[in-house]
Tab-separated table of C-alpha atoms in Angstrom:
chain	number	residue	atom	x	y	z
A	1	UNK	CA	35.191	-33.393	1.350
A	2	UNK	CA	31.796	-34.821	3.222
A	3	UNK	CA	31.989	-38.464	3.048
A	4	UNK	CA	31.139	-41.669	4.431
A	5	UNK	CA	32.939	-44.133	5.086
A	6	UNK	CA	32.146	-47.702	7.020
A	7	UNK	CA	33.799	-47.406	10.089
A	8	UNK	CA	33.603	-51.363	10.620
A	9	UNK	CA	31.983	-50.695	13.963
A	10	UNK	CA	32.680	-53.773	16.184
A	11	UNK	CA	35.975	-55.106	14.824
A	12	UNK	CA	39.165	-54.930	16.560
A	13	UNK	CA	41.815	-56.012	13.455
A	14	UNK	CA	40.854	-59.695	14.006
A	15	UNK	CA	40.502	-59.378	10.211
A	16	UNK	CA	42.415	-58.663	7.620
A	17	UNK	CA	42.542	-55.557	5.816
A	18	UNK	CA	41.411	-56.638	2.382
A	19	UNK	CA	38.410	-54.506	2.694
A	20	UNK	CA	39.698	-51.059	3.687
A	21	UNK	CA	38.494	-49.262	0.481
A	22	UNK	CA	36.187	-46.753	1.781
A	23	UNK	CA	33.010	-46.414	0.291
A	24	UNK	CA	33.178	-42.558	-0.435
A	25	UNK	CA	30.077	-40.560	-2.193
A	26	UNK	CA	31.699	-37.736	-3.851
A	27	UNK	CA	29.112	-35.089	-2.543
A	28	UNK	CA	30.392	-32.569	-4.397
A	29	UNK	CA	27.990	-32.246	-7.094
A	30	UNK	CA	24.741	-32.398	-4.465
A	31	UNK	CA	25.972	-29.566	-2.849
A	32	UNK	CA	26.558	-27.691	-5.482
A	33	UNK	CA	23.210	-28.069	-6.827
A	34	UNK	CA	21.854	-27.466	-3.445
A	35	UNK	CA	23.659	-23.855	-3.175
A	36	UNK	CA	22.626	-23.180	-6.348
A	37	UNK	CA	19.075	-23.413	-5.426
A	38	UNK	CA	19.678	-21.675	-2.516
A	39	UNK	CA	21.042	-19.126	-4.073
A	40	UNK	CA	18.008	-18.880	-6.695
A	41	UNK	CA	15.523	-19.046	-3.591
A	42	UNK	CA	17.544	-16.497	-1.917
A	43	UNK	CA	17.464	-13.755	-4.592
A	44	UNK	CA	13.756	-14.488	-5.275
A	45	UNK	CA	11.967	-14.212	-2.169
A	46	UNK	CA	10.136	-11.299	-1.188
A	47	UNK	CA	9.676	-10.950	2.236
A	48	UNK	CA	8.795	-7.275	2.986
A	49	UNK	CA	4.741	-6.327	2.552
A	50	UNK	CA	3.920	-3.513	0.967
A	51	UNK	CA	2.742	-0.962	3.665
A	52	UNK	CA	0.005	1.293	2.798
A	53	UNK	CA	-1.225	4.247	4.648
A	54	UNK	CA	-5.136	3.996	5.740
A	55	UNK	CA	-7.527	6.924	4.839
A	56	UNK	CA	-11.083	8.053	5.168
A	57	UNK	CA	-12.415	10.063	2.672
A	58	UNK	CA	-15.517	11.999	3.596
A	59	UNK	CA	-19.220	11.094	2.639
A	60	UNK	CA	-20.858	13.498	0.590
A	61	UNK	CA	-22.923	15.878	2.005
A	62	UNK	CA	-26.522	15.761	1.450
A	63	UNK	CA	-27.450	18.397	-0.997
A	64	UNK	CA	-29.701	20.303	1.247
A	65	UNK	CA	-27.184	19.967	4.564
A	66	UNK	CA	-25.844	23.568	5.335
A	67	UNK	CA	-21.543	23.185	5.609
A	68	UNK	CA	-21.004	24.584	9.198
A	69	UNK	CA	-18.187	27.358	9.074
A	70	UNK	CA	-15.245	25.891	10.143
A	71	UNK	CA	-13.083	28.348	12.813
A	72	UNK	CA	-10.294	26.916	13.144
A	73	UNK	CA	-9.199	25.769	9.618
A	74	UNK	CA	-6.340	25.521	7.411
A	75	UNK	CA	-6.648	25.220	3.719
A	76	UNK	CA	-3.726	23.598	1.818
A	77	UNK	CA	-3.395	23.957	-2.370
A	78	UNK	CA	-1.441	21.831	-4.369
A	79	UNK	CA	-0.494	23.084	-7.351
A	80	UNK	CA	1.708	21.709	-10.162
A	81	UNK	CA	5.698	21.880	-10.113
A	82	UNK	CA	5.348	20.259	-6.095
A	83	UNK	CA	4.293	23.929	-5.111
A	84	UNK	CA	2.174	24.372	-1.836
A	85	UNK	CA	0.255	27.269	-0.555
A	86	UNK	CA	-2.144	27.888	2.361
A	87	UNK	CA	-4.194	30.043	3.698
A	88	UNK	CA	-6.035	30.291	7.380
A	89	UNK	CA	-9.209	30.684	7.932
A	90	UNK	CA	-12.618	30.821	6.100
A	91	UNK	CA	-12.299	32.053	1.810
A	92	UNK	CA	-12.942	35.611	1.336
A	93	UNK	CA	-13.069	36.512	-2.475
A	94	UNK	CA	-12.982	40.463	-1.271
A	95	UNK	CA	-12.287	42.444	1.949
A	96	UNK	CA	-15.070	42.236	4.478
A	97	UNK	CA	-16.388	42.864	7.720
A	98	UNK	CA	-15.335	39.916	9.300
A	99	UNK	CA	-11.615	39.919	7.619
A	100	UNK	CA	-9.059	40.474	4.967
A	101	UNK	CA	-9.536	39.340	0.793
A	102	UNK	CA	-7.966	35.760	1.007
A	103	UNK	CA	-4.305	35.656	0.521
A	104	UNK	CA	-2.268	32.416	-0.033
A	105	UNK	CA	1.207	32.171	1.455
A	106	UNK	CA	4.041	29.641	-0.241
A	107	UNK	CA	4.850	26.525	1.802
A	108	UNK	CA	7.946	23.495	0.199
A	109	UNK	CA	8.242	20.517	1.035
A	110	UNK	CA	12.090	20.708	2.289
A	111	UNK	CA	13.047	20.335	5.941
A	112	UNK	CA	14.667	23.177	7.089
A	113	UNK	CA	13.986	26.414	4.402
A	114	UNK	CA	12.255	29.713	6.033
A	115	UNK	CA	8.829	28.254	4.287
A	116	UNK	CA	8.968	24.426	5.330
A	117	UNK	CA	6.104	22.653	5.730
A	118	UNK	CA	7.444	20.950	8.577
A	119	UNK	CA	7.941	23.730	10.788
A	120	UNK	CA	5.023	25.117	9.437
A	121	UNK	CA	3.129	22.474	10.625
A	122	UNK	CA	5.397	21.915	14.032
A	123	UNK	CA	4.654	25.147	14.964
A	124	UNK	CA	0.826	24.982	14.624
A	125	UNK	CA	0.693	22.020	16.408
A	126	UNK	CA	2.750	22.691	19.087
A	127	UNK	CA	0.291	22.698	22.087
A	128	UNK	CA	-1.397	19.312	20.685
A	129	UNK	CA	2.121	17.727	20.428
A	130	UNK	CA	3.460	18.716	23.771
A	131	UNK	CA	0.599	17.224	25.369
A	132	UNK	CA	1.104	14.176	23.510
A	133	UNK	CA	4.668	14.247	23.761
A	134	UNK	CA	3.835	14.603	28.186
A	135	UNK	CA	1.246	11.481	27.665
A	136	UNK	CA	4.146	9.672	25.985
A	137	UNK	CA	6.668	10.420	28.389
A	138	UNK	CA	3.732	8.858	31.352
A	139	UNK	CA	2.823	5.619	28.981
A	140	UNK	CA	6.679	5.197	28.861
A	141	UNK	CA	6.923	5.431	32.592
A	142	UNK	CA	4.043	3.002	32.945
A	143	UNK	CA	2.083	5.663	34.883
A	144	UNK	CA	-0.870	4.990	32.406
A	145	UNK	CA	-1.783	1.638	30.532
A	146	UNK	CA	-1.842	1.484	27.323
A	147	UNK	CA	-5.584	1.637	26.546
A	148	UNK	CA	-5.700	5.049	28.513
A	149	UNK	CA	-2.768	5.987	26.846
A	150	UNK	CA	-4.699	5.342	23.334
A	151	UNK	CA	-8.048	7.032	24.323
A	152	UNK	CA	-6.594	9.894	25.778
A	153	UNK	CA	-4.066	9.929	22.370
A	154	UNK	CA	-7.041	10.032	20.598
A	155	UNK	CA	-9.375	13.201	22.630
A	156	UNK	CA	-6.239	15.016	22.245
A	157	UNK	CA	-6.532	14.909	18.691
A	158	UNK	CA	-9.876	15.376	18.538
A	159	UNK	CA	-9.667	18.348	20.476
A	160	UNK	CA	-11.473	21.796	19.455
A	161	UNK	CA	-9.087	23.905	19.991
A	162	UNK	CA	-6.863	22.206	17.131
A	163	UNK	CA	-6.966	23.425	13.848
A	164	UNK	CA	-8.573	21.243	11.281
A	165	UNK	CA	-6.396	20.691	7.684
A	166	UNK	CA	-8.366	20.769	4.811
A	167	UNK	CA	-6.106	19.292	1.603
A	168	UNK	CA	-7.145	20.757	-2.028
A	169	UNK	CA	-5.369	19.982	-5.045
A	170	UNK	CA	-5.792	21.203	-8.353
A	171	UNK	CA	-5.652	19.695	-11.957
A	172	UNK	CA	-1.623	19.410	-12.182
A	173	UNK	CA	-0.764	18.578	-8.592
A	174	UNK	CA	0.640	14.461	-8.294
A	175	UNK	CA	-0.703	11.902	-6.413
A	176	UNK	CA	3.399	11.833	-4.247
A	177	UNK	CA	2.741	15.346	-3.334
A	178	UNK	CA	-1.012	14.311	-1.472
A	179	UNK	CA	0.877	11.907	0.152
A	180	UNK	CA	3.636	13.929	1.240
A	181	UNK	CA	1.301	16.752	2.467
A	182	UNK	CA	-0.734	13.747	4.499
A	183	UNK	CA	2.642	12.310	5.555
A	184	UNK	CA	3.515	15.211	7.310
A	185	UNK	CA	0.499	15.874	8.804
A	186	UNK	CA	1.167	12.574	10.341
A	187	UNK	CA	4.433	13.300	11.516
A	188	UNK	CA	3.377	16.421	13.370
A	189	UNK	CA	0.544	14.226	14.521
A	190	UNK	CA	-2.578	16.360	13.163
A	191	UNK	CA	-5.184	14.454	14.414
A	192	UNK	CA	-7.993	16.112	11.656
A	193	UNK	CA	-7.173	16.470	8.504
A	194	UNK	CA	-9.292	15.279	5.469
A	195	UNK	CA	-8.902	16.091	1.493
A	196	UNK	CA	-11.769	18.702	-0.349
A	197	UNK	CA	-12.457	19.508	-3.493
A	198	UNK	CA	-11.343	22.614	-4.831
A	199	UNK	CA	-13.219	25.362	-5.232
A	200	UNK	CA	-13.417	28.239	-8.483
A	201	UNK	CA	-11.983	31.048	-6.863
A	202	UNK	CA	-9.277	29.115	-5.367
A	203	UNK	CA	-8.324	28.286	-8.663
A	204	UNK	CA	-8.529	31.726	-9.390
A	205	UNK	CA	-6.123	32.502	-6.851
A	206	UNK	CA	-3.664	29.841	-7.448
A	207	UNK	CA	-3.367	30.975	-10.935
A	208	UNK	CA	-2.744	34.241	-10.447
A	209	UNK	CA	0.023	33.066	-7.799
A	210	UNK	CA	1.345	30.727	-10.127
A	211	UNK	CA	0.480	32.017	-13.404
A	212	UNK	CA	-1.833	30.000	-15.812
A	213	UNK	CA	-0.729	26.588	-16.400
B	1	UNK	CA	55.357	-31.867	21.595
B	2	UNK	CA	56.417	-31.776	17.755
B	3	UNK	CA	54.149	-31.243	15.202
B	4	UNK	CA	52.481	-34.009	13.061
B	5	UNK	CA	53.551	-33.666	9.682
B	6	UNK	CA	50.880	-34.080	7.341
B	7	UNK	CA	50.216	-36.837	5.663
B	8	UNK	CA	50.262	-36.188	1.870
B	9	UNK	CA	46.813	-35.539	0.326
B	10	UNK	CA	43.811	-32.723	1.203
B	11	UNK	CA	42.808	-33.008	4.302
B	12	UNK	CA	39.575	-34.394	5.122
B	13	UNK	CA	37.002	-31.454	6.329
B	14	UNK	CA	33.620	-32.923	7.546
B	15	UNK	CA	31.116	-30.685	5.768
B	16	UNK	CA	28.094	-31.871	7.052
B	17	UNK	CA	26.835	-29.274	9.328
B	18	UNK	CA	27.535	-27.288	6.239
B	19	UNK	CA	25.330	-29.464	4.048
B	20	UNK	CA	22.784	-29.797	6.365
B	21	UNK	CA	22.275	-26.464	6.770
B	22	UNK	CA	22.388	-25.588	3.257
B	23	UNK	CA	19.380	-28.137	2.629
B	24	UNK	CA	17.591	-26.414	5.266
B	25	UNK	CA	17.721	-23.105	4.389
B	26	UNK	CA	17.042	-24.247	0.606
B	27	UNK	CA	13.766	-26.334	2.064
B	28	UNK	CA	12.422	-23.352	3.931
B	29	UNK	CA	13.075	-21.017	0.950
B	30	UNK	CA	11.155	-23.418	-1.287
B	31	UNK	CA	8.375	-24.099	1.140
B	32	UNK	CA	7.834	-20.120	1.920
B	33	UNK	CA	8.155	-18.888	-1.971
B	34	UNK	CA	5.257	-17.827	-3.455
B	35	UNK	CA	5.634	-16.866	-7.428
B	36	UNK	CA	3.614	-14.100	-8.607
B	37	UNK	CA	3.232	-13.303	-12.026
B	38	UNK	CA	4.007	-10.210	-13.644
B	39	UNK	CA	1.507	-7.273	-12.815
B	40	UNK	CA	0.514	-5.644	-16.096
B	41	UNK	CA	2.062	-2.653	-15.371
B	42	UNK	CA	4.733	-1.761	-12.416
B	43	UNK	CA	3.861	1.375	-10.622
B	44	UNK	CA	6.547	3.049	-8.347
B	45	UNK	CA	4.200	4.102	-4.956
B	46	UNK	CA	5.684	7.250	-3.145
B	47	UNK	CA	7.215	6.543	0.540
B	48	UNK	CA	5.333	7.320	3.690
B	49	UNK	CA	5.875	6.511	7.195
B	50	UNK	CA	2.712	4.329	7.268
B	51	UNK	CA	3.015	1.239	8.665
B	52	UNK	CA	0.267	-0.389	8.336
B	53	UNK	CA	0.909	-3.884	6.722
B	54	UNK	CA	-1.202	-4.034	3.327
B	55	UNK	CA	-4.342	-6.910	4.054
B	56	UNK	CA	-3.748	-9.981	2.866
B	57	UNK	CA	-7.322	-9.745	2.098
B	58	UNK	CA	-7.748	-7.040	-0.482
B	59	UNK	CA	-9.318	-5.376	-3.610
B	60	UNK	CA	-6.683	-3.554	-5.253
B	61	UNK	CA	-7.261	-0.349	-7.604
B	62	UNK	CA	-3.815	0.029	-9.119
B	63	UNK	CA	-3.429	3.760	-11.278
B	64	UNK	CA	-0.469	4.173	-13.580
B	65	UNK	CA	0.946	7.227	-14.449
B	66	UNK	CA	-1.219	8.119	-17.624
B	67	UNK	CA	-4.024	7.752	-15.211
B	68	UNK	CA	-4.937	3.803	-16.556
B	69	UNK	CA	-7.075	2.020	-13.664
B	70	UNK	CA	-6.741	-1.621	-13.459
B	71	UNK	CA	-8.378	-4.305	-11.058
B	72	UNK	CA	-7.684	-7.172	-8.909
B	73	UNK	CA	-8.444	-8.889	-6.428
B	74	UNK	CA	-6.360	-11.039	-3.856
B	75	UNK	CA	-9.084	-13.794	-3.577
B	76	UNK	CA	-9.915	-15.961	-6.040
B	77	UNK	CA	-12.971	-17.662	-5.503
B	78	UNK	CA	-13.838	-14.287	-4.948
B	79	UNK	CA	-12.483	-13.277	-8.489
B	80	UNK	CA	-13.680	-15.929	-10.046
B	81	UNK	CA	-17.240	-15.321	-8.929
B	82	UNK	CA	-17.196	-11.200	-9.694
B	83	UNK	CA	-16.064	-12.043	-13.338
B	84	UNK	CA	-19.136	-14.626	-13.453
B	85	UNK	CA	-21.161	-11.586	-12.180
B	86	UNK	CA	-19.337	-9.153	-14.373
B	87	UNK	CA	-20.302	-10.967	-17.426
B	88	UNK	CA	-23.453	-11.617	-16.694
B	89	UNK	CA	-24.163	-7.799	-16.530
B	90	UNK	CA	-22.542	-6.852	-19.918
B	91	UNK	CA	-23.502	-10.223	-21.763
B	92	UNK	CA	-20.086	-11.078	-22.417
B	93	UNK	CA	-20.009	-14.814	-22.238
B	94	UNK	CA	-16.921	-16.530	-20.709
B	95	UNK	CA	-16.124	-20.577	-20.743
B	96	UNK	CA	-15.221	-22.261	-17.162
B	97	UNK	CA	-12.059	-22.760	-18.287
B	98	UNK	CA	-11.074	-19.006	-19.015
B	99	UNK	CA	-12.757	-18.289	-15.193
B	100	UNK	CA	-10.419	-20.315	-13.835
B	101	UNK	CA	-7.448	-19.363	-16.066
B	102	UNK	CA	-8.847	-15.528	-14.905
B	103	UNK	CA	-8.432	-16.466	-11.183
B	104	UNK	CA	-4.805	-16.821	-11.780
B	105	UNK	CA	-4.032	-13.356	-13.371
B	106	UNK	CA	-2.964	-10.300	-11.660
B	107	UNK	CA	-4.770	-7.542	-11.910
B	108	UNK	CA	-6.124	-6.465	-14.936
B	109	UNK	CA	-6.511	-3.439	-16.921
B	110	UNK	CA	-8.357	-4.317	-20.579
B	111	UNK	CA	-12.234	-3.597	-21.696
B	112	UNK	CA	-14.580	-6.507	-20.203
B	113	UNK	CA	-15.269	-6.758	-23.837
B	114	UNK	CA	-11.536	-7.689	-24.845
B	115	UNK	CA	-11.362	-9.722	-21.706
B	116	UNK	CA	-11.856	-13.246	-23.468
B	117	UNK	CA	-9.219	-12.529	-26.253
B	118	UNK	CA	-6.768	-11.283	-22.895
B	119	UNK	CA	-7.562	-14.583	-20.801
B	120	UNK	CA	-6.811	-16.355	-24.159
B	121	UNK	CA	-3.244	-15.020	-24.440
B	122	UNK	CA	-0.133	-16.630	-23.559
B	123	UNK	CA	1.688	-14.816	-20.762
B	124	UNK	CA	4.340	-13.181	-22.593
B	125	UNK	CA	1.462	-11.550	-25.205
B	126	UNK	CA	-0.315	-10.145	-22.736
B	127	UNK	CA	1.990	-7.010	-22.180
B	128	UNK	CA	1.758	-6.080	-25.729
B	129	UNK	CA	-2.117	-7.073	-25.738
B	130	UNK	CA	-2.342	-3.499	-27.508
B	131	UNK	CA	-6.464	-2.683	-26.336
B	132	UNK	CA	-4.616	-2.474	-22.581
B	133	UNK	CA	-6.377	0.914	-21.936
B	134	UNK	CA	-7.119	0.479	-18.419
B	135	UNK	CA	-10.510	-0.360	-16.903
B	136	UNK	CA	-13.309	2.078	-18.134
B	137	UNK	CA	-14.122	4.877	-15.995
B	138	UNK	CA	-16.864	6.700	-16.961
B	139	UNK	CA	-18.808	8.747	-14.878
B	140	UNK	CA	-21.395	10.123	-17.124
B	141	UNK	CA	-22.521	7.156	-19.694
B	142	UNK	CA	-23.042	3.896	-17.954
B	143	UNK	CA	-20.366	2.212	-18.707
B	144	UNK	CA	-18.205	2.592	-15.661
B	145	UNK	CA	-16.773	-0.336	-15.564
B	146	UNK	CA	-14.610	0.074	-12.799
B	147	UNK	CA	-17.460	0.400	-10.719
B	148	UNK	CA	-18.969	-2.258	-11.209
B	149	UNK	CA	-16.227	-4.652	-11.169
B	150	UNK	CA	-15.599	-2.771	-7.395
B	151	UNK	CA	-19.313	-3.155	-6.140
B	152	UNK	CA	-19.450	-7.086	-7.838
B	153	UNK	CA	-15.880	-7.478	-6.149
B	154	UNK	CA	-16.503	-6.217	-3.045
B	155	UNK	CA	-19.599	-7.862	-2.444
B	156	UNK	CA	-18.080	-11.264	-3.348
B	157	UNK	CA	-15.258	-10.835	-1.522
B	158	UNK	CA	-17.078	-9.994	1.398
B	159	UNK	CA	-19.401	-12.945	0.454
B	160	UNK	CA	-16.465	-15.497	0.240
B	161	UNK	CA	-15.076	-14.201	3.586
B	162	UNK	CA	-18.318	-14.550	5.581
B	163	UNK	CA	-18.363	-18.155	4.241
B	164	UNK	CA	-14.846	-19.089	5.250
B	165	UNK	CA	-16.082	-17.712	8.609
B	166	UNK	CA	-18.814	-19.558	9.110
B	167	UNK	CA	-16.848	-23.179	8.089
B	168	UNK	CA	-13.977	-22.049	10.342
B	169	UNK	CA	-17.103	-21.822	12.981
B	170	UNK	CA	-18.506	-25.299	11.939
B	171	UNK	CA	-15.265	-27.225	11.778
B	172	UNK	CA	-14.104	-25.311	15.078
B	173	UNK	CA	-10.730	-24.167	13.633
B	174	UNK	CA	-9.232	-21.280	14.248
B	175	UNK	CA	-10.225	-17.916	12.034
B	176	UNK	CA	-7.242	-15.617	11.173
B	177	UNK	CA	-8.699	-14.025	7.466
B	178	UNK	CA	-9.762	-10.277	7.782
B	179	UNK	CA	-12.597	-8.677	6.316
B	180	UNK	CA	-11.738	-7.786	2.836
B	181	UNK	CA	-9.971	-4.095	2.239
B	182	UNK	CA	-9.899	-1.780	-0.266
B	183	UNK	CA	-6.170	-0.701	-1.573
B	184	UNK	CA	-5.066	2.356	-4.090
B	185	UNK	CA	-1.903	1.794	-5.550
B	186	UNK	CA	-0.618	5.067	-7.184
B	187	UNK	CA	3.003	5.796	-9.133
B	188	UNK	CA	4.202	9.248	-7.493
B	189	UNK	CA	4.111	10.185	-10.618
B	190	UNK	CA	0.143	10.068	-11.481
B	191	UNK	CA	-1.694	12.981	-11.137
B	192	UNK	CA	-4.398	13.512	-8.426
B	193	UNK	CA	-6.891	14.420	-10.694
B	194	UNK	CA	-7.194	10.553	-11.950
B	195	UNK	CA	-6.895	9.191	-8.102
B	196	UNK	CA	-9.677	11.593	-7.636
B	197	UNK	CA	-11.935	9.542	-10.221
B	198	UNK	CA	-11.542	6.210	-8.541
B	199	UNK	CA	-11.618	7.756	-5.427
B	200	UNK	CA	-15.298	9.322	-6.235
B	201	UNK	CA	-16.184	5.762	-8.229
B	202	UNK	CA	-15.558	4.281	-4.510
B	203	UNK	CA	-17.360	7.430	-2.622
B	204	UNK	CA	-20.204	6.814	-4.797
B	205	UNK	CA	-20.360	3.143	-3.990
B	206	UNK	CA	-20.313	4.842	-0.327
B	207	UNK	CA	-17.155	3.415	0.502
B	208	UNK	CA	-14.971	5.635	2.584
B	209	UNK	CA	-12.049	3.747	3.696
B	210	UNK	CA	-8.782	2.634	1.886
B	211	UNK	CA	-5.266	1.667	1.982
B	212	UNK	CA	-3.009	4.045	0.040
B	213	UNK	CA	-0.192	2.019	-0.777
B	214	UNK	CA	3.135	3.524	-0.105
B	215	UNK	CA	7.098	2.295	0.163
B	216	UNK	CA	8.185	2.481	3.301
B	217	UNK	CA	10.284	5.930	3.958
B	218	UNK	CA	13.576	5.382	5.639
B	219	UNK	CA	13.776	7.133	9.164
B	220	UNK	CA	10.915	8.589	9.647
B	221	UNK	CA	11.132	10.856	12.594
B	222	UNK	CA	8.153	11.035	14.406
B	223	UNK	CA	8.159	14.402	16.232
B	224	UNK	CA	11.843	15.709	16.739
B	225	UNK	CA	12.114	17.963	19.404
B	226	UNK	CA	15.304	19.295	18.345
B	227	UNK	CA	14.200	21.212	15.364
């Protein structure tokens, strides 16, 4: 038990010993109380931040701006029931001289099926990510410093050549399955991606891949 | 050498260090809490690998899962002033007291119309407060709330932040506050169509940028070569 008892610094048993009682405090009950709080505070506290997951969303476009055609593009639907599909490429409602009638192909969102986003994505993005992958491997080296390392991160991603991820949803799809979809764009570091209205006659096509409603 | 035999009795342990320690873990705890009050609703955010530490300067848009907006805002001077402005605009006439009592609250979610009768509320009524419909949103009559409370918020927030600045500036003390942020806090469970709406309320307010709120995903692999 804590306690505290007088010690009688300086005296060496000229005295008597009448006044040996100690003068214990039974600490018990402070301590208790003082766990107990501890405890409470303990179990209360929140330490952790929520983390959040920054996005731009695109201006509108002036009404009288012309949309460039965009080459290198991949459209992704979300549909209800956490169903994705995609398609490459501009939309073509019909056969035509440049290419086939638009087609969409089935994409999930597990890790390792035949139709897995992931690898889906992985595989698109290979070039981009094995050049990032090789900048890595030099920033970890030191070879570069780290604001090189960040700018050249960044052309990379920026780069042309790299397809460009539009993200449609339609009226059942849930807000998780947007951020799963941007999530793993992330993860296979897509540097441009950025979420579009739908169109009619994608609608058109997702129900007749789906069936209505 | 021979044991000592014990002298009857417990024996003495010196808890001190022990006590001490408790008392300073339970002084730290104390000093570092900070109570919150109940949010009108709880939403359940999906997981991400973002990392990005929500702002402790923010204006949060929080969307349940029957697509109900509600508002708040992290500052309140800030929130105190946009609910001056707010009432201003729609003539609804609030005391000082139930601004100040307002600057307390979490976010909210009623009718600027009910908001008096809300304010007025003890805490434990105001989860049944039954006119808890969410924050207007609508896009074709003028009476998008949400909107407004945004544009009013974000201006005073900005407003309160530049003035902070400039008396950090004055007094020659250090700055740390950010420039206020605009959060979305979805349950996985909403659908997109309703994020869409707030998201176009903010796009029409020409404001682009946001923090998506998200739990954070446990081990995220960041390219895996492997696979």
């Amino acid at each position: 038990m804590a306690e505290i008892s007088d010690s009688g610094g300086g005296h060496k048993g000229g005295k008597k010993r009448a006044k040996k009682q100690s003068t214990r405090i039974d600490m018990t009950p402070m301590v208790d109380l003082a766990f107990l709080l501890l405890t409470f505070f303990v179990l209360t506290a929140t330490f952790s931040k929520p983390k959040s997951m920054e996005l731009t969303f695109p201006a509108p476009l002036p009404p009288d701006q012309k949309v460039d055609e965009i080459k290198k593009g991949i459209t992704i639907l979300l549909s209800k029931e956490n169903r994705i599909f995609y398609y490459e490429g501009q939309f073509r409602a019909a056969d035509d001289d440049k290419g086939k009638k638009t087609s969409l192909s089935e994409l999930d969102f597990s890790q390792d099926s035949k139709i897995s986003l992931h690898k889906y994505l992985l595989e698109k993005n290979k070039p981009m990510q094995d050049q990032i992958k090789e900048l890595d491997a030099k920033h970890k080296k030191n070879l570069i410093q780290d604001s090189t390392f960040n700018r050249l991160v960044k052309e990379r991603k920026a780069n042309k050549e790299s397809f460009t991820f539009l993200i449609k949803t339609d009226d059942k799809a849930t807000y998780k399955n947007v951020i799963d979809v941007i999530d793993e764009l992330n993860i296979n570091v897509v540097g441009k991606y950025v979420m579009v209205d739908i169109l009619k006659p994608e609608i058109d096509l997702l129900i007749e891949k789906i069936g209505s409603n | 050498m021979s044991k000592k035999p014990s002298k009857g009795g417990a024996p003495a342990l010196d808890m001190t260090p022990m006590v001490d320690l408790a008392f300073l873990l339970v002084t730290f705890f104390m000093l570092t809490a900070s109570f919150r009050m109940a949010e009108p609703v709880v939403v359940d955010p999906p997981s991400s690998i973002g990392q990005v530490d929500l702002p402790d300067n923010h204006i949060m848009v929080t969307i349940d899962d029957k697509g109900r907006a509600f508002f708040g805002i992290s500052n309140s001077t800030a929130k105190m002033n946009a609910l001056r402005e707010m009432g201003k605009r729609y003539n609804v006439n609030f005391t000082e007291a139930q601004i100040i009592k307002f600057s307390g609250l979490p976010s909210i979610g009623v009718d600027l119309k009910d908001l008096p009768k809300y304010i007025d509320l003890k805490e434990d009524d105001r989860k049944n407060f039954q006119p808890q419909k969410g924050i207007p949103i609508d896009t074709i009559t003028p009476n998008n709330q949400l909107k407004d409370w945004i544009s009013l918020g974000g201006t005073e927030a900005v407003r309160t932040f530049e003035a902070a600045k400039i008396k950090a500036k004055e007094s020659n003390s250090e700055f740390k506050s950010e420039k206020p942020r605009f959060a979305i806090k979805c349950a996985s469970t909403t659908k997109y169509i309703y994020v869409k709406e707030v998201i176009k309320t903010f796009t029409d307010l020409k404001l682009y940028q946001f923090n998506l709120i998200t739990t954070l995903e446990g081990g995220g692999t960041v390219i895996d070569p492997s696979k």
